mmCIF file of C-alpha atoms in Angstrom:
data_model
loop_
_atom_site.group_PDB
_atom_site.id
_atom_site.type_symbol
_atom_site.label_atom_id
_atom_site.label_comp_id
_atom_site.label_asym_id
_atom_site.label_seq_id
_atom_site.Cartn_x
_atom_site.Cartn_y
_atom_site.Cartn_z
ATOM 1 C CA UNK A 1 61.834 9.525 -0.247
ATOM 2 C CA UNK A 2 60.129 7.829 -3.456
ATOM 3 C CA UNK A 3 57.971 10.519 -5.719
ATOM 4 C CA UNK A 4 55.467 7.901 -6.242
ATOM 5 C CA UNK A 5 52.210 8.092 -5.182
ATOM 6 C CA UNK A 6 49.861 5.805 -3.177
ATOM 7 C CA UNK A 7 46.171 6.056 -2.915
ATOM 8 C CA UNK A 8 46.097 7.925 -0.727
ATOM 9 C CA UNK A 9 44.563 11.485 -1.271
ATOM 10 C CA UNK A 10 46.777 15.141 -1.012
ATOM 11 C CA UNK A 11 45.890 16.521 2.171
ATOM 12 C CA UNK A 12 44.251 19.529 1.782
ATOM 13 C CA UNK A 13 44.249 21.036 5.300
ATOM 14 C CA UNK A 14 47.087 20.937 8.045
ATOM 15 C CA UNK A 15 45.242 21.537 11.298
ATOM 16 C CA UNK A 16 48.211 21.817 14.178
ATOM 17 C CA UNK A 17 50.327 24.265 11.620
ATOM 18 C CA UNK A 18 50.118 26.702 8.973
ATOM 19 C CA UNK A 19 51.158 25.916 5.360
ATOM 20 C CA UNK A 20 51.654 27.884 2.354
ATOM 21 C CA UNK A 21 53.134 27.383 -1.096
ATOM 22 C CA UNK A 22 53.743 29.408 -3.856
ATOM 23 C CA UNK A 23 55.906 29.408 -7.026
ATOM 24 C CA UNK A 24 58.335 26.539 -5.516
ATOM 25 C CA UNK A 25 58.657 28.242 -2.051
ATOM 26 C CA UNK A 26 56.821 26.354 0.863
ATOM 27 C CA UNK A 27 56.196 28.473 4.274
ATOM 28 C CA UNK A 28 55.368 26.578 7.395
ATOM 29 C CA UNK A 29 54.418 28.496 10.430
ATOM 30 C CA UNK A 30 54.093 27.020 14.086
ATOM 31 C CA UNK A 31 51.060 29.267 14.926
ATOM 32 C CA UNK A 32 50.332 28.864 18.533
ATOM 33 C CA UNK A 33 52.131 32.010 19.812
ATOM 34 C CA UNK A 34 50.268 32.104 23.071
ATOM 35 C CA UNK A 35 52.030 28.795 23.913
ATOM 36 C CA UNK A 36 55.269 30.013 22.412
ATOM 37 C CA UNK A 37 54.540 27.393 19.346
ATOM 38 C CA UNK A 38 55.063 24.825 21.856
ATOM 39 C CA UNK A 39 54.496 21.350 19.927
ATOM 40 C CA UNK A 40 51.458 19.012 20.647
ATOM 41 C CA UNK A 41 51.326 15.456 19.051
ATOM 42 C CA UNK A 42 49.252 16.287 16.205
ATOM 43 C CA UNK A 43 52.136 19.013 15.261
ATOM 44 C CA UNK A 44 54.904 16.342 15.129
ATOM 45 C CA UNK A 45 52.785 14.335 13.223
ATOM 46 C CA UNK A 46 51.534 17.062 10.715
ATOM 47 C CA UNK A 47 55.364 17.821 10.143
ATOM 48 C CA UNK A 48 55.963 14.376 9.694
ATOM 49 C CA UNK A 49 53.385 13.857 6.737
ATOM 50 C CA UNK A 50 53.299 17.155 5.005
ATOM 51 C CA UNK A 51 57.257 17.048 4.093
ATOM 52 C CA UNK A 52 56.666 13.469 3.468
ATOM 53 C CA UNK A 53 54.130 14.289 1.088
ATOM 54 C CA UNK A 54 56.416 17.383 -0.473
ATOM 55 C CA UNK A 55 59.223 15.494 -0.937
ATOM 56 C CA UNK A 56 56.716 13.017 -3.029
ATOM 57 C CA UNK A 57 55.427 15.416 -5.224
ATOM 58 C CA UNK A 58 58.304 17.133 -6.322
ATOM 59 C CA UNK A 59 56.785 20.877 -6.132
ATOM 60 C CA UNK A 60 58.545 22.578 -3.498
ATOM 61 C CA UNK A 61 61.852 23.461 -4.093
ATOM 62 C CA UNK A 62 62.547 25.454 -1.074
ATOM 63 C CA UNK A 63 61.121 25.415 2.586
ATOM 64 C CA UNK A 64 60.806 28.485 5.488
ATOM 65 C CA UNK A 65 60.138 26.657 8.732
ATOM 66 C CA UNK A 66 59.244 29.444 11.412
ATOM 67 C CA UNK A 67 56.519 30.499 14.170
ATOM 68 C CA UNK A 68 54.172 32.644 14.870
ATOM 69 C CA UNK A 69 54.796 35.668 17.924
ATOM 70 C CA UNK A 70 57.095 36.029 20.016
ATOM 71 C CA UNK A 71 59.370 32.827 19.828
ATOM 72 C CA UNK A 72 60.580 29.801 17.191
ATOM 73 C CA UNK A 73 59.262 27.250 19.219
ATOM 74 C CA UNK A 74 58.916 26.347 22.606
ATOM 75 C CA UNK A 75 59.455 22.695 22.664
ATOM 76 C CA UNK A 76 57.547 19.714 23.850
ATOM 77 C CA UNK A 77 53.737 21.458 25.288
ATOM 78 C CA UNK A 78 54.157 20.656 28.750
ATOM 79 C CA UNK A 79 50.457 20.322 29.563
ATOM 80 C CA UNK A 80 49.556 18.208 26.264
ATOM 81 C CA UNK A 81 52.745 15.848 25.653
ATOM 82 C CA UNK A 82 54.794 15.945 28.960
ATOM 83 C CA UNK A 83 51.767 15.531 31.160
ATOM 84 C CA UNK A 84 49.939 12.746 28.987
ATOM 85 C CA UNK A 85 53.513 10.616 28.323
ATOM 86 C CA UNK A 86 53.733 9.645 32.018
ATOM 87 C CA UNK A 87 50.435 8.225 31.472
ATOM 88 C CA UNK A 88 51.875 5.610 28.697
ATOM 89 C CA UNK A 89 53.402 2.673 29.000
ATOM 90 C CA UNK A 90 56.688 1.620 26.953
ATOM 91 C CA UNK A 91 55.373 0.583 23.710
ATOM 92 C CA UNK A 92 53.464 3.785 23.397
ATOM 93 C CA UNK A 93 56.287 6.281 24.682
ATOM 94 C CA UNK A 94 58.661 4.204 22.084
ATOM 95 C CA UNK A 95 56.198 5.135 19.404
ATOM 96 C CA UNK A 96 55.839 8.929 20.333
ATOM 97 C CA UNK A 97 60.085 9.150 20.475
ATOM 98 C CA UNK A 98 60.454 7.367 17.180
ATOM 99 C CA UNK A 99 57.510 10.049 15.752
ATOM 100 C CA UNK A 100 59.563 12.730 16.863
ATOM 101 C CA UNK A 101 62.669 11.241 15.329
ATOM 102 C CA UNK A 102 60.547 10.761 11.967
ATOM 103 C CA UNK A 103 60.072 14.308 11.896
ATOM 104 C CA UNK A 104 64.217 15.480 11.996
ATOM 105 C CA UNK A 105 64.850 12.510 9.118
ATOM 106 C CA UNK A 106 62.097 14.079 7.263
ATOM 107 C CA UNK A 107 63.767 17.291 7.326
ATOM 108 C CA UNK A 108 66.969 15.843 6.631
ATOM 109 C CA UNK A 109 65.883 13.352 4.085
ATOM 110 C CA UNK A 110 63.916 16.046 1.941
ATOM 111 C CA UNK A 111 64.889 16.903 -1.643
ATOM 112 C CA UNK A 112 64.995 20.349 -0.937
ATOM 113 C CA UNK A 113 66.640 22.747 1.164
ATOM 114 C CA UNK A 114 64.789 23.358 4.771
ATOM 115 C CA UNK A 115 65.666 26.884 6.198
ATOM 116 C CA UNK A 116 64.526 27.800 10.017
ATOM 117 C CA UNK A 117 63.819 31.514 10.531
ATOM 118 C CA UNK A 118 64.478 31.955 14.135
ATOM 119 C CA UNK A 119 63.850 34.666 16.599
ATOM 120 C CA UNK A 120 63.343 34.319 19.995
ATOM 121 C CA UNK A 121 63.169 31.039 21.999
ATOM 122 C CA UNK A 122 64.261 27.688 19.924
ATOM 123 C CA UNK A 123 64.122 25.335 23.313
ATOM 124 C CA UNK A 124 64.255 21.733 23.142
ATOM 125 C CA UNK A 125 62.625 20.165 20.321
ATOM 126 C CA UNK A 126 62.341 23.657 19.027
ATOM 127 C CA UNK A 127 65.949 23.505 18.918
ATOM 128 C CA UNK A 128 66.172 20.417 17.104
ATOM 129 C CA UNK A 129 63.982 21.315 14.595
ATOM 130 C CA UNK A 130 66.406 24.322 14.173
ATOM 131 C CA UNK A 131 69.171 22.235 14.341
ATOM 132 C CA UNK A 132 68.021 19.659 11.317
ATOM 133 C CA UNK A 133 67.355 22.281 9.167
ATOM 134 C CA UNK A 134 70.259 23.349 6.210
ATOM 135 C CA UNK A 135 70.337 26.769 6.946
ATOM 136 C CA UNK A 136 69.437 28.751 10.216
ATOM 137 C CA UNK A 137 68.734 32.098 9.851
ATOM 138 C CA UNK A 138 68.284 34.195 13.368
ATOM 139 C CA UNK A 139 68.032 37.679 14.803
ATOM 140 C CA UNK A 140 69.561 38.884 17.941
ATOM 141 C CA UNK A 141 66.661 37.660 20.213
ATOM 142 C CA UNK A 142 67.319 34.165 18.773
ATOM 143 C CA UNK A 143 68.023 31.803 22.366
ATOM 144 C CA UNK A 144 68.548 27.978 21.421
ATOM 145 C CA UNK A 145 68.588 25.582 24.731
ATOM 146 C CA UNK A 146 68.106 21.797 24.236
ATOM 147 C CA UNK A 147 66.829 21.202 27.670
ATOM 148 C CA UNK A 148 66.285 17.622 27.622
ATOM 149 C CA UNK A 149 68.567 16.803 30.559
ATOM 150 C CA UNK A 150 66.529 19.702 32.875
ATOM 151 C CA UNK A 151 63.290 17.289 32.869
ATOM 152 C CA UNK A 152 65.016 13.903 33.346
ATOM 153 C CA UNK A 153 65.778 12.956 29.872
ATOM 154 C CA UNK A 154 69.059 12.141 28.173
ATOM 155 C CA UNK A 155 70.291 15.262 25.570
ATOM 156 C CA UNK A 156 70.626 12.988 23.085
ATOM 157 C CA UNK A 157 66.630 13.202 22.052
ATOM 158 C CA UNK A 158 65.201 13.381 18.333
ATOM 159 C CA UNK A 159 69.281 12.796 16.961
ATOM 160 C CA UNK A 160 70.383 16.070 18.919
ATOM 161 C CA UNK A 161 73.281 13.754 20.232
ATOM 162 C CA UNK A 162 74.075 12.688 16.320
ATOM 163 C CA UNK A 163 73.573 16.073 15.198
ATOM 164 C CA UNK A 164 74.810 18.711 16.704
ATOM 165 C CA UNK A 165 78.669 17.451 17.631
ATOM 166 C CA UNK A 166 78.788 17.782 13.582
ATOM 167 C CA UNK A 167 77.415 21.336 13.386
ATOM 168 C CA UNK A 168 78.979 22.878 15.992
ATOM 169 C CA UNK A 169 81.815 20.616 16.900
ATOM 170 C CA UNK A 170 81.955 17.834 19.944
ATOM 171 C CA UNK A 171 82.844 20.189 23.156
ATOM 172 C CA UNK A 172 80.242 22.805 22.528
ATOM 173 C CA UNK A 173 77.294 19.685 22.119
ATOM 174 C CA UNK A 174 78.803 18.356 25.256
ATOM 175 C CA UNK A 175 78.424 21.071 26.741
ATOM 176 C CA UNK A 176 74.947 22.532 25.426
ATOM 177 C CA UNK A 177 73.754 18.464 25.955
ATOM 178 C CA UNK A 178 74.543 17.746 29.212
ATOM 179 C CA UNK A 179 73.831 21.538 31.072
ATOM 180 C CA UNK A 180 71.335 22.384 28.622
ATOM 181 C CA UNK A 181 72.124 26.217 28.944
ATOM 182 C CA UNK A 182 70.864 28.899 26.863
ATOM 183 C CA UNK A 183 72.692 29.866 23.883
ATOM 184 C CA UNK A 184 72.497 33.555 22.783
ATOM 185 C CA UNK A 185 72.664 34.844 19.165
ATOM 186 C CA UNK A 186 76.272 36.302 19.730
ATOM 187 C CA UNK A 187 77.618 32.761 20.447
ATOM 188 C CA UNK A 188 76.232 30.686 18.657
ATOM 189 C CA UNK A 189 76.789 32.271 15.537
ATOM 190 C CA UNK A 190 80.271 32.024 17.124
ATOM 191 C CA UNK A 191 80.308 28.310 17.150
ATOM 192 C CA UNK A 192 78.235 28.135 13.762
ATOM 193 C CA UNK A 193 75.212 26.965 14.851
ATOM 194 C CA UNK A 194 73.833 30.324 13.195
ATOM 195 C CA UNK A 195 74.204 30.369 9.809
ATOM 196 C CA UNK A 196 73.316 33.757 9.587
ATOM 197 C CA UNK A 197 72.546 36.367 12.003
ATOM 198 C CA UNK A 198 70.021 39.230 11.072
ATOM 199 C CA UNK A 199 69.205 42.598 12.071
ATOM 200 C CA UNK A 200 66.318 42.070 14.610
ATOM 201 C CA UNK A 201 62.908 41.175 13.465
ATOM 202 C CA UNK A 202 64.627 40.891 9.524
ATOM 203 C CA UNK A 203 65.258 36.975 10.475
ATOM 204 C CA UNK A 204 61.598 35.607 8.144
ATOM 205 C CA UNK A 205 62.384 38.447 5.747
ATOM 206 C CA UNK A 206 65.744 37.124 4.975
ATOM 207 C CA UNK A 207 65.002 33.707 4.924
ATOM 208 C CA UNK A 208 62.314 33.837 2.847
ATOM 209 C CA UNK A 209 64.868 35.870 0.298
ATOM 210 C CA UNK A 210 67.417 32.805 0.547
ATOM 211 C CA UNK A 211 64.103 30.521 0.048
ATOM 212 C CA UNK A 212 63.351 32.195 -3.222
ATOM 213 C CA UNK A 213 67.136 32.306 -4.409
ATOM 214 C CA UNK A 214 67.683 28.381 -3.594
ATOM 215 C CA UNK A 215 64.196 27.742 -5.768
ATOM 216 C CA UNK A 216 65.129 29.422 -8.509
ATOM 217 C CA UNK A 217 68.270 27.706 -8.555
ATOM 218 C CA UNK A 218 69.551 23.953 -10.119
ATOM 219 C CA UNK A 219 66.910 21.903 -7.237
ATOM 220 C CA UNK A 220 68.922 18.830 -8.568
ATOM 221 C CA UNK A 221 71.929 19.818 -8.157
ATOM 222 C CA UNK A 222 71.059 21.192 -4.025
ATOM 223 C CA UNK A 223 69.073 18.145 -3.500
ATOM 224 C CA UNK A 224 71.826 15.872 -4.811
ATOM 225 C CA UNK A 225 73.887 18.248 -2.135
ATOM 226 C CA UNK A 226 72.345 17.656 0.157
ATOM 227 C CA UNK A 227 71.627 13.987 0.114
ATOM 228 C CA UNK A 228 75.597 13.450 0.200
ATOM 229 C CA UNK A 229 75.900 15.591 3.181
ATOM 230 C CA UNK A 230 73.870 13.634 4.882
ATOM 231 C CA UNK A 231 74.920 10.173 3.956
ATOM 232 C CA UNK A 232 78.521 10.753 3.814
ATOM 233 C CA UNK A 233 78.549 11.664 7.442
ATOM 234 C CA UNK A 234 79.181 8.362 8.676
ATOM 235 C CA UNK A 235 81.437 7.237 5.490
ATOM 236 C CA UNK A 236 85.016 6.746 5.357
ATOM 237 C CA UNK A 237 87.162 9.040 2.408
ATOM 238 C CA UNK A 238 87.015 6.238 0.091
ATOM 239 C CA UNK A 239 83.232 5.328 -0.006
ATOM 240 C CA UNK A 240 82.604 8.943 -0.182
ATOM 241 C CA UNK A 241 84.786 9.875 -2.997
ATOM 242 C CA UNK A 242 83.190 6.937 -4.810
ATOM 243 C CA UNK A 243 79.538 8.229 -4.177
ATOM 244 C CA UNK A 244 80.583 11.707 -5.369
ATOM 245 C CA UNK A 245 82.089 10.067 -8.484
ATOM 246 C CA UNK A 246 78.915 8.526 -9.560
ATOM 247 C CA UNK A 247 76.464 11.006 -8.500
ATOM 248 C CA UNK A 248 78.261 13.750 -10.886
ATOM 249 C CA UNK A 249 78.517 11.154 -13.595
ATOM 250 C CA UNK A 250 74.760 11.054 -13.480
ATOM 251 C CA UNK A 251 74.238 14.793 -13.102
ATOM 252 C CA UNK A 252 76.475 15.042 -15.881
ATOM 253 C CA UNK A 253 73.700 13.604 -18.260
ATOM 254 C CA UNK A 254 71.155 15.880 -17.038
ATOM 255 C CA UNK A 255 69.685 18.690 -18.762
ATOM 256 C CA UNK A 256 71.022 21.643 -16.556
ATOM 257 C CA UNK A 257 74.094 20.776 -17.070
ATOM 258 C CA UNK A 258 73.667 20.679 -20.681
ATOM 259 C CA UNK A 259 71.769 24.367 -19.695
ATOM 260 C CA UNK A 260 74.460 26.203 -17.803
ATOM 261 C CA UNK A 261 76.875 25.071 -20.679
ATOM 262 C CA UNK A 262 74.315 26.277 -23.516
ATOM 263 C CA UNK A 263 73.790 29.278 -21.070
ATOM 264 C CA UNK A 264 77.457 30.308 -21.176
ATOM 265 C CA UNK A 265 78.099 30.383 -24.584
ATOM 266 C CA UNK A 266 75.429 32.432 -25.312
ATOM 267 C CA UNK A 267 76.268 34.938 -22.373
ATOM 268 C CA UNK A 268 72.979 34.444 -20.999
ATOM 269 C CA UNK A 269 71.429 33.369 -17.602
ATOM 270 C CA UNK A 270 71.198 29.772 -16.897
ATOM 271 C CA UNK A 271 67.073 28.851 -17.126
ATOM 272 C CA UNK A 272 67.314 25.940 -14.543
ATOM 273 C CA UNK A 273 64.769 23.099 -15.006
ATOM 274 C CA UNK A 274 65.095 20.857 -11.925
ATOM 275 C CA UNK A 275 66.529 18.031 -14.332
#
């Protein structure tokens, strides 16, 4: 995403989510916990724009996407989305799917690490969001179910399909695709869609912790991580080893590289400057 601005103004309220930053570490809550955070179309679209706009300006180098109560996040509201879809004709259904696909590139596209903190129910977009994230951090009451295929719909919604066969290997996302079956804590740390599994209720604790360490750390260096995880996915050895070639050649000319060098000659911390 380009850091350059356009005219248009910073927002300066998120209605369908909470949002908090502070010293490099962003916090984004879904807070409707009497609907088990289920997501309305203003949510998706407030996701959509505020890590659009965070990934422009550069200030955030670390982001704790969780919810509010009892769960991660329900899903699709059944009431305001599900309901009001089968009111809409093609063009605007196409435009609501491709929203909700906006919102797992954003997270993926990001310069900076996105870490869900998930306890409770992460059920069908819920999950995805969980899923796009880098890290996943989850109690034991964590439950992930992509239940697209239990109201009509193919498993394959918001890039679940391109996804999750990478994270957690082809069988299981067969499997969790097509039956859309809940997934406990216990397995799926097993098949490492956890990437790490708290003591209960110390899920938003700990990933707030990791939040803090990534920010303090080299943000170029994770965000140029990152960015080749992503696009090498779909590149052969070659092309890969060729992109890795340059970007370190570039990195290589930055100053905290220069800095960890300077750093370890002097037997002193690193002082990381994002450049």
């Amino acid at each position: 995403m380009s850091p350059f601005p356009s005219s248009a103004p910073r927002t300066e309220r998120w209605h369908h989510l909470r949002f908090t930053a502070h010293d490099g570490v962003a916090t984004v809550t879904l807070a409707r916990p009497e609907k088990l955070n289920a997501l309305t179309f203003g949510a998706y679209a407030d996701l959509r724009d505020l890590l659009a706009e965070l990934a422009r300006e550069r200030s955030v180098r670390a982001l704790v996407l969780g919810g509010e109560g009892r769960g991660f996040c329900s899903g699709g509201d059944v009431d305001e989305i599900i309901g009001a879809t089968l009111a809409m004709d093609t063009a605007q259904l196409l435009d609501f799917n491709r929203m909700t696909g906006q919102v797992v590139r954003a997270i993926r596209e990001c310069p900076f690490p996105v870490i869900a903190a998930v306890h409770g129910v992460a059920a069908g977009a819920g999950a995805v969001l969980a899923l796009a994230a880098d890290f996943r951090i989850a109690d034991p009451t964590a439950r992930f179910a992509f239940l697209f295929t239990r109201v009509g719909l193919s498993g394959g919604d918001m890039g679940a399909a391109y996804l999750l066969p990478r994270v957690v290997g082809l069988g299981h996302a067969t499997r969790l695709l097509m039956l859309g079956e809940p997934v406990r804590a216990p397995e799926a740390e097993r098949i490492g869609l956890i990437s790490e599994l708290t003591d209960e209720g110390a899920a938003d604790g700990r990933a707030a912790e990791l939040a803090r360490a990534l920010a303090d750390g080299p943000a170029l260096a994770y965000a140029q991580t990152k960015a080749l995880l992503t696009a090498e996915l779909d590149m052969p050895l070659a092309a890969s080893v060729e992109l890795d070639a340059a970007t370190q050649a570039l990195l290589m000319t930055g100053a905290d590289y220069a800095e960890f060098h300077a750093a370890f000659t002097e037997k002193r911390p690193p002082k990381w400057r994002g450049r």
